[in-house]
PDB file of C-alpha atoms in Angstrom:
ATOM      1  CA  MET A   1      21.666  -4.401   8.824  1.00  0.00           C
ATOM      2  CA  LEU A   2      18.712  -3.720   6.564  1.00  0.00           C
ATOM      3  CA  VAL A   3      17.271  -0.232   6.971  1.00  0.00           C
ATOM      4  CA  LEU A   4      13.780   0.653   5.767  1.00  0.00           C
ATOM      5  CA  HIS A   5      12.856   4.320   5.461  1.00  0.00           C
ATOM      6  CA  GLY A   6       9.137   5.091   5.503  1.00  0.00           C
ATOM      7  CA  HIS A   7       6.154   6.177   7.567  1.00  0.00           C
ATOM      8  CA  PRO A   8       3.782   3.988   9.632  1.00  0.00           C
ATOM      9  CA  PHE A   9       0.678   5.533   8.036  1.00  0.00           C
ATOM     10  CA  SER A  10       1.945   5.083   4.476  1.00  0.00           C
ATOM     11  CA  SER A  11       0.215   2.346   2.501  1.00  0.00           C
ATOM     12  CA  TYR A  12       3.316   1.593   0.457  1.00  0.00           C
ATOM     13  CA  THR A  13       5.427   1.459   3.614  1.00  0.00           C
ATOM     14  CA  TRP A  14       2.995  -1.204   4.868  1.00  0.00           C
ATOM     15  CA  LYS A  15       3.586  -3.096   1.657  1.00  0.00           C
ATOM     16  CA  ALA A  16       7.319  -3.188   2.397  1.00  0.00           C
ATOM     17  CA  LEU A  17       6.884  -3.912   6.122  1.00  0.00           C
ATOM     18  CA  ILE A  18       4.586  -6.921   5.716  1.00  0.00           C
ATOM     19  CA  PRO A  19       7.272  -9.244   4.244  1.00  0.00           C
ATOM     20  CA  PHE A  20       9.736  -8.241   6.967  1.00  0.00           C
ATOM     21  CA  TYR A  21       7.216  -9.185   9.642  1.00  0.00           C
ATOM     22  CA  ALA A  22       6.105 -12.354   7.853  1.00  0.00           C
ATOM     23  CA  ASN A  23       9.640 -13.724   7.657  1.00  0.00           C
ATOM     24  CA  GLY A  24      10.942 -12.328  10.923  1.00  0.00           C
ATOM     25  CA  THR A  25      13.730 -10.551   9.032  1.00  0.00           C
ATOM     26  CA  SER A  26      15.806  -8.246  11.235  1.00  0.00           C
ATOM     27  CA  PHE A  27      15.819  -4.625  10.124  1.00  0.00           C
ATOM     28  CA  GLU A  28      15.880  -1.059  11.366  1.00  0.00           C
ATOM     29  CA  PHE A  29      12.918   1.204  10.637  1.00  0.00           C
ATOM     30  CA  ARG A  30      13.654   4.881  10.140  1.00  0.00           C
ATOM     31  CA  GLN A  31      10.608   7.083  10.071  1.00  0.00           C
ATOM     32  CA  VAL A  32      10.718   9.965   7.609  1.00  0.00           C
ATOM     33  CA  ASP A  33      10.802  13.396   9.198  1.00  0.00           C
ATOM     34  CA  PRO A  34       7.898  15.514   7.929  1.00  0.00           C
ATOM     35  CA  ALA A  35       9.706  18.640   9.102  1.00  0.00           C
ATOM     36  CA  LEU A  36      12.323  18.197   6.378  1.00  0.00           C
ATOM     37  CA  PRO A  37      11.537  19.523   2.889  1.00  0.00           C
ATOM     38  CA  LYS A  38      10.679  16.548   0.711  1.00  0.00           C
ATOM     39  CA  PHE A  39      13.699  16.636  -1.582  1.00  0.00           C
ATOM     40  CA  GLU A  40      16.181  17.355   1.200  1.00  0.00           C
ATOM     41  CA  SER A  41      15.401  14.113   3.035  1.00  0.00           C
ATOM     42  CA  PHE A  42      17.184  10.810   2.420  1.00  0.00           C
ATOM     43  CA  THR A  43      14.168   9.336   0.619  1.00  0.00           C
ATOM     44  CA  GLY A  44      13.720  12.550  -1.337  1.00  0.00           C
ATOM     45  CA  LYS A  45      17.226  12.206  -2.690  1.00  0.00           C
ATOM     46  CA  ALA A  46      17.193   8.418  -3.108  1.00  0.00           C
ATOM     47  CA  HIS A  47      13.923   8.123  -5.056  1.00  0.00           C
ATOM     48  CA  PRO A  48      13.455   9.763  -8.478  1.00  0.00           C
ATOM     49  CA  SER A  49      10.260  11.473  -7.306  1.00  0.00           C
ATOM     50  CA  GLY A  50      11.115  11.660  -3.620  1.00  0.00           C
ATOM     51  CA  GLN A  51       8.754   8.918  -2.485  1.00  0.00           C
ATOM     52  CA  PHE A  52       9.097   6.263   0.187  1.00  0.00           C
ATOM     53  CA  PRO A  53       9.632   3.514   1.245  1.00  0.00           C
ATOM     54  CA  VAL A  54      13.309   3.135   0.438  1.00  0.00           C
ATOM     55  CA  LEU A  55      15.341   0.095   1.499  1.00  0.00           C
ATOM     56  CA  VAL A  56      19.067   0.195   2.212  1.00  0.00           C
ATOM     57  CA  ASP A  57      20.791  -3.196   2.158  1.00  0.00           C
ATOM     58  CA  GLY A  58      24.535  -2.654   2.510  1.00  0.00           C
ATOM     59  CA  GLU A  59      25.601  -0.832  -0.634  1.00  0.00           C
ATOM     60  CA  ALA A  60      22.269  -1.456  -2.351  1.00  0.00           C
ATOM     61  CA  ILE A  61      19.485   1.133  -2.317  1.00  0.00           C
ATOM     62  CA  VAL A  62      16.132  -0.231  -3.445  1.00  0.00           C
ATOM     63  CA  VAL A  63      13.215   2.061  -4.294  1.00  0.00           C
ATOM     64  CA  GLU A  64       9.559   1.174  -4.959  1.00  0.00           C
ATOM     65  CA  ALA A  65       7.674  -1.155  -2.612  1.00  0.00           C
ATOM     66  CA  THR A  66       7.243  -3.942  -5.167  1.00  0.00           C
ATOM     67  CA  SER A  67      10.983  -3.976  -5.813  1.00  0.00           C
ATOM     68  CA  ILE A  68      11.628  -4.100  -2.066  1.00  0.00           C
ATOM     69  CA  VAL A  69       9.425  -7.201  -1.760  1.00  0.00           C
ATOM     70  CA  GLU A  70      11.226  -8.791  -4.710  1.00  0.00           C
ATOM     71  CA  HIS A  71      14.609  -7.887  -3.221  1.00  0.00           C
ATOM     72  CA  LEU A  72      13.702  -9.519   0.077  1.00  0.00           C
ATOM     73  CA  ALA A  73      12.459 -12.636  -1.733  1.00  0.00           C
ATOM     74  CA  VAL A  74      15.777 -12.991  -3.579  1.00  0.00           C
ATOM     75  CA  HIS A  75      18.325 -11.856  -0.991  1.00  0.00           C
ATOM     76  CA  HIS A  76      16.596 -12.535   2.347  1.00  0.00           C
ATOM     77  CA  PRO A  77      14.177 -15.438   1.779  1.00  0.00           C
ATOM     78  CA  GLY A  78      12.134 -16.886   4.615  1.00  0.00           C
ATOM     79  CA  VAL A  79       9.133 -19.076   5.273  1.00  0.00           C
ATOM     80  CA  ALA A  80       6.674 -16.735   3.545  1.00  0.00           C
ATOM     81  CA  PRO A  81       6.374 -17.500  -0.187  1.00  0.00           C
ATOM     82  CA  LEU A  82       6.708 -13.883  -1.322  1.00  0.00           C
ATOM     83  CA  ILE A  83       7.112 -14.772  -5.018  1.00  0.00           C
ATOM     84  CA  PRO A  84       5.671 -18.080  -6.333  1.00  0.00           C
ATOM     85  CA  THR A  85       8.396 -20.460  -7.457  1.00  0.00           C
ATOM     86  CA  ASP A  86       6.428 -21.502 -10.545  1.00  0.00           C
ATOM     87  CA  PRO A  87       7.155 -18.876 -13.246  1.00  0.00           C
ATOM     88  CA  ALA A  88       3.583 -18.891 -14.571  1.00  0.00           C
ATOM     89  CA  GLU A  89       2.170 -18.380 -11.076  1.00  0.00           C
ATOM     90  CA  ALA A  90       4.713 -15.615 -10.473  1.00  0.00           C
ATOM     91  CA  VAL A  91       3.391 -13.812 -13.558  1.00  0.00           C
ATOM     92  CA  VAL A  92      -0.126 -13.896 -12.101  1.00  0.00           C
ATOM     93  CA  ALA A  93       1.127 -12.617  -8.750  1.00  0.00           C
ATOM     94  CA  ARG A  94       2.889  -9.718 -10.442  1.00  0.00           C
ATOM     95  CA  MET A  95      -0.223  -8.952 -12.487  1.00  0.00           C
ATOM     96  CA  LEU A  96      -2.356  -8.730  -9.354  1.00  0.00           C
ATOM     97  CA  ASP A  97       0.305  -6.616  -7.678  1.00  0.00           C
ATOM     98  CA  ARG A  98      -0.049  -4.108 -10.518  1.00  0.00           C
ATOM     99  CA  VAL A  99      -3.852  -4.193 -10.331  1.00  0.00           C
ATOM    100  CA  PHE A 100      -3.874  -3.469  -6.601  1.00  0.00           C
ATOM    101  CA  ASP A 101      -1.222  -0.754  -6.888  1.00  0.00           C
ATOM    102  CA  ASN A 102      -2.441   1.020  -9.998  1.00  0.00           C
ATOM    103  CA  TYR A 103      -6.205   0.647  -9.866  1.00  0.00           C
ATOM    104  CA  VAL A 104      -7.094   0.181  -6.198  1.00  0.00           C
ATOM    105  CA  MET A 105      -4.385   2.164  -4.451  1.00  0.00           C
ATOM    106  CA  GLY A 106      -4.055   4.519  -7.398  1.00  0.00           C
ATOM    107  CA  ASN A 107      -7.730   5.460  -7.404  1.00  0.00           C
ATOM    108  CA  MET A 108      -7.780   5.760  -3.607  1.00  0.00           C
ATOM    109  CA  GLN A 109      -4.850   8.161  -3.811  1.00  0.00           C
ATOM    110  CA  ARG A 110      -6.630  10.085  -6.545  1.00  0.00           C
ATOM    111  CA  VAL A 111      -9.442  10.800  -4.078  1.00  0.00           C
ATOM    112  CA  ILE A 112      -6.995  11.841  -1.356  1.00  0.00           C
ATOM    113  CA  ALA A 113      -4.966  14.004  -3.745  1.00  0.00           C
ATOM    114  CA  ALA A 114      -8.106  16.033  -4.435  1.00  0.00           C
ATOM    115  CA  TYR A 115      -7.770  17.468  -0.924  1.00  0.00           C
ATOM    116  CA  PHE A 116      -4.252  18.840  -1.405  1.00  0.00           C
ATOM    117  CA  VAL A 117      -3.062  22.003  -3.101  1.00  0.00           C
ATOM    118  CA  ASP A 118      -0.003  20.140  -4.432  1.00  0.00           C
ATOM    119  CA  LYS A 119      -0.748  16.464  -4.983  1.00  0.00           C
ATOM    120  CA  ASP A 120       2.934  15.697  -5.662  1.00  0.00           C
ATOM    121  CA  ASP A 121       4.109  17.279  -2.409  1.00  0.00           C
ATOM    122  CA  PRO A 122       1.141  17.460  -0.011  1.00  0.00           C
ATOM    123  CA  GLY A 123       3.227  18.808   2.827  1.00  0.00           C
ATOM    124  CA  ALA A 124       4.331  21.817   0.816  1.00  0.00           C
ATOM    125  CA  GLY A 125       0.981  23.329  -0.092  1.00  0.00           C
ATOM    126  CA  GLY A 126      -1.384  22.006   2.546  1.00  0.00           C
ATOM    127  CA  LEU A 127      -5.084  21.333   2.080  1.00  0.00           C
ATOM    128  CA  ARG A 128      -7.418  23.014  -0.400  1.00  0.00           C
ATOM    129  CA  ASP A 129     -10.220  25.166   0.928  1.00  0.00           C
ATOM    130  CA  GLU A 130     -12.533  22.711  -0.834  1.00  0.00           C
ATOM    131  CA  PRO A 131     -11.528  19.316  -2.260  1.00  0.00           C
ATOM    132  CA  TYR A 132     -11.674  19.003  -6.027  1.00  0.00           C
ATOM    133  CA  ALA A 133     -14.990  17.195  -6.486  1.00  0.00           C
ATOM    134  CA  PRO A 134     -14.442  15.900 -10.077  1.00  0.00           C
ATOM    135  CA  GLU A 135     -11.290  14.055  -8.992  1.00  0.00           C
ATOM    136  CA  ILE A 136     -13.082  12.524  -6.025  1.00  0.00           C
ATOM    137  CA  ALA A 137     -15.891  11.307  -8.278  1.00  0.00           C
ATOM    138  CA  ALA A 138     -13.440   9.915 -10.835  1.00  0.00           C
ATOM    139  CA  GLY A 139     -11.383   8.132  -8.184  1.00  0.00           C
ATOM    140  CA  LYS A 140     -14.457   6.536  -6.633  1.00  0.00           C
ATOM    141  CA  ALA A 141     -15.731   5.415 -10.028  1.00  0.00           C
ATOM    142  CA  GLY A 142     -12.342   3.849 -10.711  1.00  0.00           C
ATOM    143  CA  LEU A 143     -12.490   2.019  -7.396  1.00  0.00           C
ATOM    144  CA  ARG A 144     -15.908   0.591  -8.184  1.00  0.00           C
ATOM    145  CA  ARG A 145     -14.643  -0.695 -11.541  1.00  0.00           C
ATOM    146  CA  SER A 146     -11.588  -2.220  -9.875  1.00  0.00           C
ATOM    147  CA  TYR A 147     -13.721  -3.872  -7.195  1.00  0.00           C
ATOM    148  CA  ALA A 148     -15.929  -5.446  -9.856  1.00  0.00           C
ATOM    149  CA  TRP A 149     -12.924  -6.719 -11.834  1.00  0.00           C
ATOM    150  CA  LEU A 150     -11.335  -8.230  -8.737  1.00  0.00           C
ATOM    151  CA  GLU A 151     -14.608  -9.862  -7.686  1.00  0.00           C
ATOM    152  CA  ARG A 152     -14.857 -11.566 -11.085  1.00  0.00           C
ATOM    153  CA  TRP A 153     -11.217 -12.652 -10.885  1.00  0.00           C
ATOM    154  CA  LEU A 154     -11.667 -14.089  -7.401  1.00  0.00           C
ATOM    155  CA  CYS A 155     -14.707 -16.045  -8.585  1.00  0.00           C
ATOM    156  CA  GLU A 156     -12.628 -17.766 -11.250  1.00  0.00           C
ATOM    157  CA  ASN A 157      -9.134 -18.061  -9.757  1.00  0.00           C
ATOM    158  CA  GLU A 158      -7.177 -18.762  -6.582  1.00  0.00           C
ATOM    159  CA  LEU A 159      -4.789 -16.396  -4.872  1.00  0.00           C
ATOM    160  CA  PRO A 160      -1.236 -17.439  -3.939  1.00  0.00           C
ATOM    161  CA  PRO A 161      -0.890 -18.516  -0.304  1.00  0.00           C
ATOM    162  CA  HIS A 162      -0.131 -15.811   2.260  1.00  0.00           C
ATOM    163  CA  VAL A 163       2.188 -14.011   2.661  1.00  0.00           C
ATOM    164  CA  SER A 164       2.943 -13.289  -0.992  1.00  0.00           C
ATOM    165  CA  LEU A 165       3.559 -10.226  -3.133  1.00  0.00           C
ATOM    166  CA  VAL A 166      -0.209 -10.169  -3.661  1.00  0.00           C
ATOM    167  CA  THR A 167      -0.831 -10.063   0.091  1.00  0.00           C
ATOM    168  CA  CYS A 168       1.630  -7.199   0.454  1.00  0.00           C
ATOM    169  CA  ALA A 169      -0.125  -5.185  -2.265  1.00  0.00           C
ATOM    170  CA  ALA A 170      -3.728  -6.104  -1.493  1.00  0.00           C
ATOM    171  CA  ALA A 171      -3.746  -5.526   2.266  1.00  0.00           C
ATOM    172  CA  PRO A 172      -2.922  -1.797   2.349  1.00  0.00           C
ATOM    173  CA  ALA A 173      -4.760  -1.107  -0.904  1.00  0.00           C
ATOM    174  CA  LEU A 174      -8.040  -2.641   0.248  1.00  0.00           C
ATOM    175  CA  PHE A 175      -7.654  -1.277   3.779  1.00  0.00           C
ATOM    176  CA  TYR A 176      -7.480   2.352   2.690  1.00  0.00           C
ATOM    177  CA  ALA A 177      -9.627   2.121  -0.443  1.00  0.00           C
ATOM    178  CA  ASP A 178     -12.558   0.842   1.597  1.00  0.00           C
ATOM    179  CA  TRP A 179     -12.262   3.990   3.717  1.00  0.00           C
ATOM    180  CA  VAL A 180     -13.044   6.227   0.741  1.00  0.00           C
ATOM    181  CA  GLU A 181     -15.408   3.915  -1.192  1.00  0.00           C
ATOM    182  CA  ARG A 182     -16.892   0.955   0.641  1.00  0.00           C
ATOM    183  CA  ILE A 183     -16.615  -2.394  -1.104  1.00  0.00           C
ATOM    184  CA  PRO A 184     -20.213  -3.002  -2.199  1.00  0.00           C
ATOM    185  CA  GLY A 185     -22.399  -5.954  -1.294  1.00  0.00           C
ATOM    186  CA  SER A 186     -22.094  -7.126  -4.890  1.00  0.00           C
ATOM    187  CA  CYS A 187     -18.439  -8.006  -4.178  1.00  0.00           C
ATOM    188  CA  PRO A 188     -18.663 -10.493  -1.273  1.00  0.00           C
ATOM    189  CA  ARG A 189     -15.445 -12.341  -2.151  1.00  0.00           C
ATOM    190  CA  LEU A 190     -13.448  -9.140  -2.235  1.00  0.00           C
ATOM    191  CA  SER A 191     -14.980  -7.982   1.029  1.00  0.00           C
ATOM    192  CA  ALA A 192     -14.121 -11.345   2.593  1.00  0.00           C
ATOM    193  CA  LEU A 193     -10.549 -11.051   1.311  1.00  0.00           C
ATOM    194  CA  ARG A 194     -10.151  -7.637   2.964  1.00  0.00           C
ATOM    195  CA  ALA A 195     -11.457  -9.023   6.257  1.00  0.00           C
ATOM    196  CA  GLU A 196      -9.105 -12.010   5.986  1.00  0.00           C
ATOM    197  CA  LEU A 197      -6.081  -9.831   5.272  1.00  0.00           C
ATOM    198  CA  LEU A 198      -6.766  -7.589   8.255  1.00  0.00           C
ATOM    199  CA  THR A 199      -6.556 -10.594  10.596  1.00  0.00           C
ATOM    200  CA  LEU A 200      -3.066 -11.612   9.436  1.00  0.00           C
ATOM    201  CA  PRO A 201      -0.575 -10.816  12.222  1.00  0.00           C
ATOM    202  CA  GLU A 202       1.736  -8.992   9.814  1.00  0.00           C
ATOM    203  CA  VAL A 203      -1.065  -6.735   8.604  1.00  0.00           C
ATOM    204  CA  ALA A 204      -2.622  -6.250  12.040  1.00  0.00           C
ATOM    205  CA  ARG A 205       0.738  -4.979  13.276  1.00  0.00           C
ATOM    206  CA  CYS A 206       0.829  -2.343  10.531  1.00  0.00           C
ATOM    207  CA  ILE A 207      -2.734  -1.291  11.329  1.00  0.00           C
ATOM    208  CA  ASP A 208      -1.997  -0.907  15.035  1.00  0.00           C
ATOM    209  CA  ASP A 209       1.239   0.996  14.482  1.00  0.00           C
ATOM    210  CA  ALA A 210      -0.596   3.427  12.187  1.00  0.00           C
ATOM    211  CA  ARG A 211      -3.495   4.184  14.558  1.00  0.00           C
ATOM    212  CA  PRO A 212      -1.934   7.316  16.096  1.00  0.00           C
ATOM    213  CA  TYR A 213      -1.752   8.923  12.644  1.00  0.00           C
ATOM    214  CA  ARG A 214      -5.378   8.519  11.595  1.00  0.00           C
ATOM    215  CA  PRO A 215      -6.162  12.227  12.079  1.00  0.00           C
ATOM    216  CA  LEU A 216      -3.807  12.851   9.126  1.00  0.00           C
ATOM    217  CA  PHE A 217      -6.249  11.165   6.732  1.00  0.00           C
ATOM    218  CA  PRO A 218      -7.785  14.175   4.943  1.00  0.00           C
ATOM    219  CA  TYR A 219     -10.899  12.308   3.816  1.00  0.00           C
ATOM    220  CA  GLY A 220     -11.672  11.516   7.443  1.00  0.00           C
ATOM    221  CA  ALA A 221     -10.723   8.146   8.907  1.00  0.00           C
ATOM    222  CA  PRO A 222     -13.831   6.104   9.767  1.00  0.00           C
ATOM    223  CA  ASP A 223     -14.407   4.834  13.286  1.00  0.00           C
ATOM    224  CA  ARG A 224     -13.733   1.194  12.368  1.00  0.00           C
ATOM    225  CA  ASP A 225     -10.940  -1.227  11.528  1.00  0.00           C
TER     226      ASP A 225
END
């Protein structure tokens, strides 16, 4: 039995859940216990920086959401083309995965981290009295640059078919990033991609399962989506 450790409100947990749902792969989901100190939990001990999700597949322990998607593509393939079979197309998919993780999700998390006393262990220090405004501004500026880059890329290229590694990275990244910095009208293709991703059954399931946790969003979850 495959066991995935994570949290329903976690963007990177979504990234690992989407391929399971897309391929109908049987697994057990174990929600992390926020009452446990970070580095005393299973994920805290399994991951070098205590992060989740973490996948257990028999004797194998796989950390990092991208690696979990790749592991599923290799060891538990299904109908969803998680990794393109053409090596050149796979390179593009992995490039976009990095863009969505590092520059969309990364800048979104930079904004959220500005609300916590300890950005590396938010549960330990709690919220700041006032969020750190320079980090919020920098994160939002980074999001706007990333949106513009992706809009240009989408104008000139085609995405792999759903559900791919790109889907798994883009869906949670665009979902949460748009909460802190709306995708502007100058990026209609990117806005359309976000809307398209949110209608996919695999993504919609993640969104619905995460609804009870929206009050945890320190920036303030909008009354939409």
